[in-house]
Amino acid sequence: MKISKILAGMSAAALAASMMSLAAFADETATVKADLTGGTVSLIDEKDDDGVVTKTGVLTGTNVKLSDVCGIDVNVTVGADSAAKIEAGDWIGGGLGYNSESTGWASKEWSFQEGAKDVTGVKAADGSYDFVLKGTDPVFADTDTYAQVWLQNWSTKDFTFNAFTLLDKDGNPILVVESDKAQGGNTVDLSEYKKQTEVTLNGEGKSTSDGNKVRINIKHPWCDDAHKADFNLVDDWSVFAGADAIAVTVDISNVTDAFTAYPCFTNGIENGIGYWEASDNNPAVTVNADGTYTFIVKFPAALEMDANNMFFDIATDLAGTDGEDPAVKMAVKKVVVLNKSDAEPADSSESTADSTDSDESKGVLVDSSDSKTNSAATSSKAANNASNTNPSTGAAALAAVGVALAGAAVVATKKRK
């Protein structure tokens, strides 16, 4: 039985190409691309009765023979769930090995706890992990008519398979197999901000659909108690007072088609800030593949706010179905308060206990200079579902406000290469 059938239940992961731990061999090692979904790589798929390969694998077109392969190094990046378990010392494990006619189902168990299993996940310089099986004898026979190398993850579902590297008898790479899918992500230039203060988060939120558009809430002031854990990700919102800008980093996965995403924000003060459409103040980012994306919101002056009524989310133009969990997943990984000066900003917040959450406190945000809205902005101002709607006056109160600011310089680069 082929391993593709045996491993049908293996977890699929987002894919990237990163082999920094093997960079020394980059100039002398062949590199090919393949679909690493599910954590398995076909070296060859089939041969006919005359020994002719009829379905190609990663060895096709290379000088590597099956009998050259004496080991394997699988490089992965772990997600938040696995990272937390590793930090806590919890057991995470699986299997690593080979499959062919000559090997049969040949596997070793792995874990992150040294000595607990045959293979230990070793952290590389870039934060990824390597799982290595090495030997001096050939793993496969050149007469095999199919052959695969694989890694199973039994405990979690948040591995990104970066590369499978075939090793020779001396443990050196002879073929690096990288993902054939691009890894998404971007970088925002924050160099103008001398003070950067990371905010403590109480969760990562969850992607949801509202107004048939996908988004993730960071601060939703009008949700009911059942949704507060997902829609209010900071316990003390006063930390934003005096900010010149805010940067938000989000992991986005299960991306199949490109879409745009951008922050929406209001400071909750009458005639205050209301960013409901992408602009230079809150630039849109193109999401074209699974990856980590950073968004920025800039303010015309040190931020004044009413924390009870402040709203903050990452909106998208990606279609969703209200009441159903979106296929695309979003997780907030980092929120950073940015200031151009190192000096402590004056506390201009209105986030004290005296602030109320009444309809009257929501104020009408109106500015005749820019009353434009679109479906994504309307979605961000509305509630997520019937169970967490804005008060009737509150929904009408959030008219868009245009504020002219200097443009934010956004530098888009690949997250990983």
Coordinates of N, CA, C and O in Angstrom, one line a residue, residues 13-144:
A13 N -0.4 20.9 6.7 CA 0.2 22.1 7.4 C 0.5 23.2 6.3 O 0.5 22.9 5.1
A14 N 0.6 24.4 6.8 CA 1.0 25.5 5.9 C 2.5 25.2 5.5 O 3.2 24.5 6.2
L15 N 2.9 25.7 4.3 CA 4.1 25.3 3.8 C 5.1 26.5 3.6 O 4.7 27.5 3.2
A16 N 6.4 26.2 3.8 CA 7.4 27.3 3.6 C 8.7 26.6 3.3 O 8.8 25.4 3.4
A17 N 9.7 27.4 2.7 CA 11.0 26.8 2.4 C 12.0 27.5 3.3 O 12.3 28.6 3.2
S18 N 12.6 26.7 4.2 CA 13.6 27.2 5.1 C 14.6 26.2 5.6 O 14.2 25.3 6.3
M19 N 15.8 26.2 5.1 CA 16.8 25.3 5.5 C 18.1 26.0 5.9 O 19.2 25.7 5.4
M20 N 18.0 26.9 6.9 CA 19.2 27.6 7.3 C 20.2 26.7 7.9 O 21.4 27.0 7.8
S21 N 19.8 25.7 8.5 CA 20.7 24.8 9.2 C 21.6 24.0 8.2 O 22.6 23.4 8.5
L22 N 21.1 24.0 6.9 CA 21.8 23.3 5.9 C 22.4 24.3 4.8 O 22.8 23.9 3.7
A23 N 22.5 25.5 5.2 CA 22.9 26.5 4.2 C 24.3 26.3 3.7 O 24.6 26.7 2.5
A24 N 25.1 25.7 4.4 CA 26.5 25.5 4.0 C 26.6 24.7 2.8 O 27.6 24.7 2.1
F25 N 25.6 23.8 2.5 CA 25.7 22.9 1.4 C 24.9 23.4 0.2 O 24.7 22.7 -0.7
A26 N 24.3 24.7 0.3 CA 23.4 25.1 -0.7 C 24.0 25.1 -2.1 O 23.3 24.8 -3.1
D27 N 25.3 25.4 -2.2 CA 25.9 25.5 -3.6 C 26.1 24.2 -4.2 O 26.3 24.1 -5.4
E28 N 26.3 23.1 -3.4 CA 26.6 21.8 -4.0 C 25.5 20.8 -3.9 O 25.7 19.6 -4.2
T29 N 24.3 21.2 -3.4 CA 23.2 20.3 -3.2 C 22.1 20.7 -4.1 O 21.6 21.8 -4.1
A30 N 21.5 19.7 -4.8 CA 20.4 20.0 -5.7 C 19.2 20.3 -4.9 O 19.0 19.7 -3.8
T31 N 18.4 21.2 -5.4 CA 17.1 21.6 -4.7 C 16.0 21.4 -5.7 O 16.0 21.9 -6.8
V32 N 14.9 20.8 -5.3 CA 13.7 20.6 -6.1 C 12.5 21.0 -5.3 O 12.5 21.2 -4.1
K33 N 11.4 21.2 -6.0 CA 10.1 21.6 -5.4 C 9.2 20.5 -5.4 O 9.1 19.7 -6.4
A34 N 8.3 20.4 -4.4 CA 7.3 19.3 -4.3 C 6.2 19.8 -3.4 O 6.4 20.7 -2.6
D35 N 5.1 19.1 -3.5 CA 4.0 19.3 -2.6 C 4.3 18.6 -1.3 O 4.3 17.3 -1.3
L36 N 4.5 19.3 -0.2 CA 4.8 18.7 1.1 C 3.6 18.5 2.0 O 3.7 18.1 3.2
T37 N 2.4 18.8 1.5 CA 1.2 18.7 2.2 C 1.1 17.3 2.9 O 1.2 16.3 2.2
G38 N 0.8 17.2 4.2 CA 0.7 16.0 4.8 C 1.9 15.4 5.3 O 1.9 14.3 6.0
G39 N 3.1 16.0 5.0 CA 4.3 15.5 5.5 C 4.9 14.3 4.9 O 5.6 13.5 5.5
T40 N 4.7 14.1 3.6 CA 5.2 13.0 2.9 C 5.8 13.4 1.5 O 5.2 14.3 0.9
V41 N 6.9 12.8 1.1 CA 7.5 13.1 -0.2 C 7.8 11.8 -0.9 O 8.3 10.8 -0.4
S42 N 7.3 11.7 -2.2 CA 7.5 10.6 -3.0 C 8.9 10.7 -3.8 O 9.1 11.7 -4.5
L43 N 9.8 9.8 -3.6 CA 11.1 9.8 -4.3 C 10.9 9.3 -5.7 O 11.3 10.0 -6.7
I44 N 10.2 8.2 -5.8 CA 9.7 7.7 -7.1 C 8.3 7.2 -6.8 O 8.0 6.8 -5.7
D45 N 7.4 7.2 -7.8 CA 6.1 6.8 -7.6 C 5.8 5.3 -8.1 O 5.3 4.5 -7.4
E46 N 6.2 5.1 -9.3 CA 6.0 3.8 -9.9 C 6.9 3.5 -11.1 O 7.4 4.4 -11.7
K47 N 7.2 2.2 -11.2 CA 8.0 1.8 -12.4 C 7.1 0.7 -13.1 O 6.4 0.0 -12.5
D48 N 7.3 0.6 -14.4 CA 6.6 -0.5 -15.1 C 7.4 -1.8 -15.0 O 8.5 -1.8 -14.4
D49 N 7.0 -2.8 -15.7 CA 7.7 -4.1 -15.6 C 9.1 -4.1 -16.1 O 9.9 -4.9 -15.8
D50 N 9.4 -3.1 -17.0 CA 10.7 -3.0 -17.6 C 11.6 -2.1 -16.7 O 12.7 -1.7 -17.2
G51 N 11.1 -1.6 -15.6 CA 11.9 -0.7 -14.7 C 11.9 0.7 -15.1 O 12.6 1.5 -14.6
V52 N 11.0 1.1 -16.0 CA 10.8 2.5 -16.5 C 9.9 3.2 -15.5 O 8.8 2.8 -15.2
V53 N 10.3 4.4 -15.0 CA 9.4 5.2 -14.1 C 8.3 5.7 -14.9 O 8.4 6.4 -15.9
T54 N 7.1 5.4 -14.4 CA 5.8 5.8 -15.1 C 5.2 7.0 -14.4 O 4.4 7.7 -15.0
K55 N 5.4 7.2 -13.1 CA 5.0 8.4 -12.4 C 6.1 9.0 -11.7 O 6.8 8.3 -10.9
T56 N 6.4 10.2 -11.9 CA 7.6 10.8 -11.4 C 7.6 11.2 -10.0 O 6.5 11.4 -9.4
G57 N 8.7 11.2 -9.3 CA 8.9 11.7 -8.0 C 10.0 12.7 -8.0 O 10.5 13.2 -9.0
V58 N 10.5 13.1 -6.8 CA 11.5 14.2 -6.7 C 12.9 13.8 -7.2 O 13.7 14.7 -7.5
L59 N 13.1 12.5 -7.4 CA 14.5 12.1 -7.9 C 14.5 12.2 -9.4 O 15.6 12.2 -10.0
T60 N 13.4 12.4 -10.1 CA 13.4 12.5 -11.5 C 14.2 13.7 -12.0 O 14.0 14.8 -11.5
G61 N 15.1 13.5 -12.9 CA 15.9 14.6 -13.4 C 17.1 14.9 -12.6 O 17.8 15.9 -12.9
T62 N 17.3 14.2 -11.5 CA 18.5 14.5 -10.6 C 19.5 13.3 -10.8 O 19.2 12.3 -11.4
N63 N 20.7 13.5 -10.3 CA 21.7 12.4 -10.3 C 21.6 11.5 -9.1 O 22.4 10.6 -9.0
V64 N 20.6 11.7 -8.2 CA 20.5 10.9 -7.0 C 19.7 9.6 -7.3 O 18.7 9.6 -7.9
K65 N 20.3 8.5 -6.8 CA 19.7 7.2 -7.0 C 19.1 6.8 -5.6 O 19.5 7.3 -4.6
L66 N 18.1 5.9 -5.6 CA 17.5 5.4 -4.4 C 18.6 4.9 -3.5 O 18.6 5.1 -2.2
S67 N 19.6 4.2 -4.0 CA 20.6 3.6 -3.2 C 21.6 4.6 -2.6 O 22.5 4.3 -1.8
D68 N 21.5 5.9 -3.1 CA 22.3 7.0 -2.5 C 21.8 7.4 -1.1 O 22.5 8.1 -0.3
V69 N 20.5 7.2 -0.9 CA 19.8 7.7 0.3 C 20.1 6.9 1.5 O 19.7 5.7 1.6
C70 N 20.8 7.5 2.5 CA 21.1 6.8 3.8 C 20.5 7.5 5.0 O 20.6 7.0 6.1
G71 N 19.7 8.6 4.8 CA 19.1 9.3 5.9 C 18.2 10.4 5.4 O 18.1 10.7 4.2
I72 N 17.6 11.0 6.4 CA 16.6 12.1 6.0 C 16.6 13.1 7.2 O 16.8 12.8 8.3
D73 N 16.5 14.4 6.8 CA 16.3 15.5 7.7 C 15.0 16.2 7.3 O 14.9 16.7 6.2
V74 N 14.0 16.2 8.2 CA 12.7 16.9 8.0 C 12.7 18.2 8.8 O 12.9 18.1 10.1
N75 N 12.6 19.3 8.2 CA 12.6 20.6 8.9 C 11.2 21.2 8.9 O 10.5 21.2 7.9
V76 N 10.7 21.5 10.1 CA 9.3 22.0 10.3 C 9.4 23.3 11.2 O 10.3 23.5 11.9
T77 N 8.3 24.1 11.0 CA 8.1 25.2 11.9 C 6.8 24.9 12.7 O 5.8 24.4 12.1
V78 N 6.8 25.1 14.0 CA 5.7 24.7 14.8 C 4.8 25.9 15.0 O 5.3 27.1 15.1
G79 N 3.5 25.7 15.2 CA 2.6 26.8 15.5 C 2.4 27.0 16.9 O 3.2 26.5 17.8
A80 N 1.5 27.9 17.3 CA 1.3 28.4 18.7 C 1.0 27.3 19.6 O 1.5 27.2 20.7
D81 N 0.1 26.3 19.2 CA -0.3 25.2 20.1 C 0.9 24.4 20.4 O 1.2 24.1 21.6
S82 N 1.7 24.0 19.4 CA 2.9 23.1 19.7 C 3.9 23.9 20.5 O 4.6 23.3 21.4
A83 N 4.1 25.2 20.2 CA 5.1 25.9 20.9 C 4.8 26.0 22.4 O 5.7 25.9 23.2
A84 N 3.5 26.2 22.7 CA 3.1 26.3 24.1 C 3.4 25.0 24.8 O 3.8 24.9 25.9
K85 N 3.1 23.9 24.1 CA 3.3 22.5 24.7 C 4.8 22.2 24.9 O 5.2 21.7 25.9
I86 N 5.6 22.6 23.9 CA 7.0 22.4 24.1 C 7.6 23.2 25.3 O 8.4 22.7 26.1
E87 N 7.1 24.5 25.4 CA 7.6 25.3 26.5 C 7.2 24.7 27.8 O 7.9 24.8 28.8
A88 N 6.0 24.1 27.9 CA 5.5 23.5 29.1 C 6.1 22.2 29.4 O 5.8 21.6 30.5
G89 N 6.8 21.6 28.5 CA 7.4 20.3 28.6 C 6.4 19.2 28.4 O 6.6 18.0 28.7
D90 N 5.2 19.5 27.7 CA 4.3 18.5 27.4 C 4.8 17.6 26.3 O 5.6 18.1 25.4
W91 N 4.3 16.4 26.2 CA 4.8 15.4 25.2 C 4.1 15.7 23.9 O 2.9 15.9 23.8
I92 N 4.9 15.9 22.8 CA 4.4 15.9 21.4 C 5.3 14.9 20.7 O 6.5 14.9 20.8
G93 N 4.7 14.1 19.9 CA 5.4 13.1 19.2 C 4.8 12.6 17.9 O 3.7 13.1 17.5
G94 N 5.5 11.7 17.2 CA 5.0 11.2 16.0 C 6.0 10.1 15.5 O 6.8 9.6 16.2
G95 N 5.9 9.9 14.2 CA 6.7 9.0 13.5 C 7.5 9.6 12.4 O 7.0 10.5 11.7
L96 N 8.6 9.0 12.1 CA 9.5 9.5 11.0 C 10.1 8.3 10.3 O 10.6 7.4 11.0
G97 N 10.1 8.2 9.0 CA 10.6 7.0 8.4 C 10.5 7.0 6.9 O 10.3 8.0 6.2
Y98 N 10.4 5.7 6.4 CA 10.5 5.4 4.9 C 9.4 4.3 4.6 O 8.9 3.6 5.5
N99 N 9.1 4.3 3.3 CA 8.3 3.2 2.8 C 8.6 2.8 1.4 O 8.8 3.7 0.6
S100 N 8.8 1.6 1.2 CA 9.1 1.0 -0.2 C 8.9 -0.5 -0.1 O 8.7 -1.0 1.0
E101 N 9.1 -1.1 -1.2 CA 9.1 -2.6 -1.2 C 10.2 -3.2 -0.4 O 10.0 -4.1 0.4
S102 N 11.4 -2.6 -0.5 CA 12.5 -3.2 0.3 C 12.5 -2.8 1.7 O 13.0 -3.5 2.6
T103 N 11.9 -1.6 2.1 CA 12.0 -1.2 3.5 C 10.7 -1.6 4.2 O 10.8 -1.8 5.5
G104 N 9.6 -1.8 3.5 CA 8.3 -1.9 4.2 C 8.0 -0.6 4.9 O 8.5 0.5 4.6
W105 N 7.2 -0.7 6.0 CA 6.9 0.5 6.8 C 7.9 0.6 7.9 O 7.8 0.1 9.0
A106 N 9.0 1.3 7.5 CA 10.2 1.5 8.4 C 10.1 2.8 9.2 O 10.2 3.9 8.5
S107 N 9.9 2.8 10.5 CA 9.7 4.1 11.2 C 10.4 4.1 12.5 O 10.7 3.1 13.1
K108 N 10.7 5.3 12.9 CA 11.2 5.6 14.3 C 10.2 6.7 14.9 O 9.7 7.5 14.2
E109 N 10.1 6.6 16.2 CA 9.3 7.6 16.9 C 10.1 8.8 17.3 O 11.3 8.7 17.5
W110 N 9.5 10.0 17.2 CA 10.2 11.2 17.6 C 9.4 12.0 18.7 O 8.2 11.8 18.9
S111 N 10.1 12.9 19.4 CA 9.5 13.8 20.3 C 10.4 15.0 20.5 O 11.5 15.0 19.9
F112 N 10.0 16.0 21.2 CA 10.8 17.1 21.5 C 11.6 16.9 22.8 O 12.4 17.8 23.2
Q113 N 11.3 15.9 23.5 CA 12.0 15.6 24.8 C 13.2 14.7 24.6 O 13.0 13.6 24.2
E114 N 14.4 15.2 24.8 CA 15.6 14.5 24.5 C 15.6 13.2 25.2 O 15.4 13.1 26.4
G115 N 15.9 12.1 24.4 CA 16.0 10.8 25.0 C 14.7 10.0 25.2 O 14.7 8.8 25.5
A116 N 13.6 10.7 25.0 CA 12.3 10.1 25.2 C 12.0 9.1 24.1 O 11.3 8.1 24.3
K117 N 12.4 9.4 22.9 CA 12.2 8.6 21.7 C 13.4 8.5 20.9 O 14.5 9.0 21.2
D118 N 13.3 7.7 19.8 CA 14.5 7.5 19.0 C 15.1 8.8 18.4 O 16.3 8.9 18.2
V119 N 14.2 9.7 18.0 CA 14.6 11.0 17.4 C 14.1 12.1 18.2 O 12.9 12.1 18.7
T120 N 14.9 13.1 18.4 CA 14.6 14.3 19.1 C 14.5 15.5 18.2 O 15.4 15.7 17.4
G121 N 13.5 16.3 18.3 CA 13.4 17.6 17.5 C 14.4 18.6 18.0 O 14.4 18.9 19.2
V122 N 15.3 19.0 17.1 CA 16.4 19.9 17.5 C 16.1 21.3 16.9 O 15.9 21.4 15.7
K123 N 16.2 22.3 17.7 CA 15.8 23.7 17.3 C 17.0 24.2 16.4 O 18.1 24.2 16.9
A124 N 16.6 24.8 15.3 CA 17.6 25.4 14.4 C 17.7 26.9 14.7 O 17.0 27.4 15.4
A125 N 18.7 27.5 14.0 CA 19.0 28.9 14.3 C 17.8 29.8 13.9 O 17.6 30.9 14.6
D126 N 16.9 29.5 13.0 CA 15.8 30.3 12.6 C 14.6 30.0 13.4 O 13.5 30.5 13.1
G127 N 14.6 29.1 14.4 CA 13.5 28.8 15.3 C 12.7 27.6 14.8 O 11.8 27.2 15.5
S128 N 13.1 27.1 13.7 CA 12.4 25.8 13.2 C 13.1 24.6 13.9 O 14.0 24.8 14.7
Y129 N 12.5 23.4 13.6 CA 13.1 22.2 14.2 C 13.4 21.2 13.1 O 12.8 21.1 12.1
D130 N 14.5 20.5 13.4 CA 15.0 19.4 12.5 C 14.8 18.0 13.2 O 15.1 17.9 14.4
F131 N 14.2 17.1 12.4 CA 14.1 15.7 12.8 C 15.0 14.9 11.9 O 14.7 14.9 10.7
V132 N 16.0 14.2 12.4 CA 17.0 13.6 11.6 C 17.1 12.1 11.9 O 17.3 11.7 13.0
L133 N 17.1 11.3 10.8 CA 17.5 9.9 10.8 C 18.7 9.8 10.0 O 18.7 10.1 8.8
K134 N 19.9 9.3 10.5 CA 21.1 9.1 9.8 C 21.6 7.7 9.9 O 21.4 7.0 10.8
G135 N 22.2 7.3 8.8 CA 22.8 5.9 8.7 C 23.9 5.9 7.7 O 24.1 6.9 6.9
T136 N 24.7 4.8 7.6 CA 25.8 4.7 6.6 C 25.4 3.7 5.5 O 26.1 3.6 4.5
D137 N 24.3 3.0 5.7 CA 23.9 2.1 4.7 C 22.7 2.6 3.9 O 21.9 3.4 4.4
P138 N 22.6 2.2 2.6 CA 21.4 2.7 1.8 C 20.1 2.3 2.4 O 20.0 1.2 2.9
V139 N 19.2 3.2 2.4 CA 17.8 2.9 2.9 C 17.0 2.1 1.9 O 16.4 1.1 2.2
F140 N 17.1 2.5 0.6 CA 16.3 1.9 -0.4 C 17.1 1.1 -1.4 O 18.3 1.2 -1.4
A141 N 16.4 0.2 -2.1 CA 17.1 -0.5 -3.2 C 16.7 0.1 -4.5 O 15.6 0.6 -4.7
D142 N 17.7 0.1 -5.4 CA 17.4 0.7 -6.7 C 16.3 -0.1 -7.5 O 15.7 0.4 -8.4
T143 N 16.0 -1.3 -7.0 CA 14.9 -2.1 -7.7 C 13.5 -1.7 -7.1 O 12.5 -2.2 -7.7
D144 N 13.5 -0.9 -6.1 CA 12.1 -0.5 -5.6 C 11.3 0.2 -6.6 O 11.9 1.0 -7.4

